[in-house]
Amino acid sequence: MASTKKPLSRKVKASTSKQTKQSSLFNVVDRAFVSLAESHKKIKSMTVALSGGMDSVVLLNLLHSLQKKHRFTLNAMHVHHGLSKHADKWVRFCEKLCTKLSIPLDVRYVKLPQKKSLGIEGEARRLRYEKLLQSKSDLIVLAHHEDDQAETFLLQLIRGAGVKGLSSMAHFDDVRNLWRPLLNTSRSDIESYAKQHKLKWIEDESNQNIDFDRNFIRSKVFPILKNRFNHIIKVISRSSSHLAEAQHLLDDLAKIDLKNHLKSNKYKHIIQVKSLNKLSLTRAKNVLRYWLEMNDQLMPSKDLLDELLRQVLHAKKDAELKIELSKEFEIRRYQDEIYIVHRNQNTQKNYEIVWNGESEILLPNGSKLQFKKVKGRGINLKFLKDHKLKISNRKGGEFFKPDSKRPTKKIKQLLQESNLPPWERELLPLIFLDKNLACVPNFGVDVKYQSKSQEDGLEVMW
């Protein structure tokens, strides 16, 4: 009897352990949700990034159960890249799944650019996040897990990333409101949960293509490492956590170094050069990395960062500093401050736009004009009854008199005396009443057209 019960006892114990492990996955997500809600803010809505693969299907299932307990609004978003011939089938699968669970699904279609500066994987990821971040939910929930974290770490290591890159993915990104509740969960535990709950999912055939770096690491590199080092995934995950803590300290140091030397306007964040002059090169580079991240820029290479710091610190004050960061952005320096500027601001085309009562107009150079009806200032509205208000770029030679006590000045002279950066001066729009210059946005209204006290006026801001 004893010999027959012994293997039965082991079998029951193993089965119980397996069920406990699988059911605990919900508890992991539940505890993470409660902790997040307590430490940050009350969470009323979530959007799940649903690819249709096993990981995101399990996450959707878990959050659907969590919703019953905590009463929040749950949505899903599927991003259709069109890279696979099965992409339309994946949309139908996600629609069917969400209909079954009564979860609203938002399908977003994107097209990868012909020139893929980040590679296919990088561009697809960039577009996916771009669409996800358009969600109006309190949280965007992603199905990344422990194995994904390890793969990301190794990819970043191969690319020569620093502390920021090697800290990989965060459980909670409070800047973008991204939450990864399964980040400490293994792929095998997620698969066990999916099978136990008889979930269905789709298989992306591209996951088998080892031409993609992540797939190569997953299918070729990690099996060798796991065979030699049993706990390599958890060890790498732990190292990523240590590096994330180190990055927090570096960010705190950058905040201290930037105190009173950072200001914000339409360029988001402008840094004063004198704040860098007082620092060691290492701390100055740390400040630049932090500043670039604040302005949503990709980290430049070490060589580019070194060159950027060298030019910023040693260029003459009147030198026209221009450093290309990417196809879209460049760094400019003006009056001991450095800016991140859209590169398309350098191109200026002639235009003439008639104002038809809009509150906001987007100009061809990408800037905006805002119009607001006010009392006692701005363009006197009585002139708009008989004259068309037109918006045009500068042609050169325009004169302007915003102050009756001061002489008429050329616009060029007015701009040179202002603190407007040189690259903006060429973009400055002018406001005409028919052919007469009436207003220079942010500078004033010509004395002939000014609204007096208690008169209705139109304020134009650029």
mmCIF file of N, CA and C in Angstrom, residues 1-13:
data_model
loop_
_atom_site.group_PDB
_atom_site.id
_atom_site.type_symbol
_atom_site.label_atom_id
_atom_site.label_comp_id
_atom_site.label_asym_id
_atom_site.label_seq_id
_atom_site.Cartn_x
_atom_site.Cartn_y
_atom_site.Cartn_z
ATOM 1 N N MET A 1 0.827 -1.215 0.000
ATOM 2 C CA MET A 1 0.000 0.000 0.000
ATOM 3 C C MET A 1 0.861 1.265 0.000
ATOM 4 N N ALA A 2 1.895 1.220 0.843
ATOM 5 C CA ALA A 2 2.755 2.403 0.936
ATOM 6 C C ALA A 2 3.403 2.726 -0.392
ATOM 7 N N SER A 3 3.828 1.662 -1.119
ATOM 8 C CA SER A 3 4.526 1.902 -2.381
ATOM 9 C C SER A 3 3.594 2.461 -3.454
ATOM 10 N N THR A 4 2.300 2.097 -3.394
ATOM 11 C CA THR A 4 1.371 2.633 -4.401
ATOM 12 C C THR A 4 0.939 4.060 -4.084
ATOM 13 N N LYS A 5 0.920 4.442 -2.799
ATOM 14 C CA LYS A 5 0.479 5.788 -2.436
ATOM 15 C C LYS A 5 1.540 6.848 -2.678
ATOM 16 N N LYS A 6 2.803 6.406 -2.603
ATOM 17 C CA LYS A 6 3.883 7.381 -2.694
ATOM 18 C C LYS A 6 3.892 8.154 -4.012
ATOM 19 N N PRO A 7 3.862 7.448 -5.185
ATOM 20 C CA PRO A 7 3.825 8.220 -6.438
ATOM 21 C C PRO A 7 2.544 9.012 -6.602
ATOM 22 N N LEU A 8 1.402 8.459 -6.052
ATOM 23 C CA LEU A 8 0.138 9.193 -6.136
ATOM 24 C C LEU A 8 0.238 10.501 -5.370
ATOM 25 N N SER A 9 0.870 10.446 -4.193
ATOM 26 C CA SER A 9 1.045 11.636 -3.374
ATOM 27 C C SER A 9 1.873 12.698 -4.107
ATOM 28 N N ARG A 10 2.954 12.278 -4.777
ATOM 29 C CA ARG A 10 3.786 13.210 -5.529
ATOM 30 C C ARG A 10 2.997 13.854 -6.665
ATOM 31 N N LYS A 11 2.157 13.049 -7.342
ATOM 32 C CA LYS A 11 1.366 13.542 -8.465
ATOM 33 C C LYS A 11 0.367 14.604 -8.023
ATOM 34 N N VAL A 12 -0.331 14.329 -6.911
ATOM 35 C CA VAL A 12 -1.310 15.284 -6.389
ATOM 36 C C VAL A 12 -0.625 16.563 -5.965
ATOM 37 N N LYS A 13 0.532 16.440 -5.335
ATOM 38 C CA LYS A 13 1.265 17.603 -4.870
ATOM 39 C C LYS A 13 1.724 18.479 -6.035
#
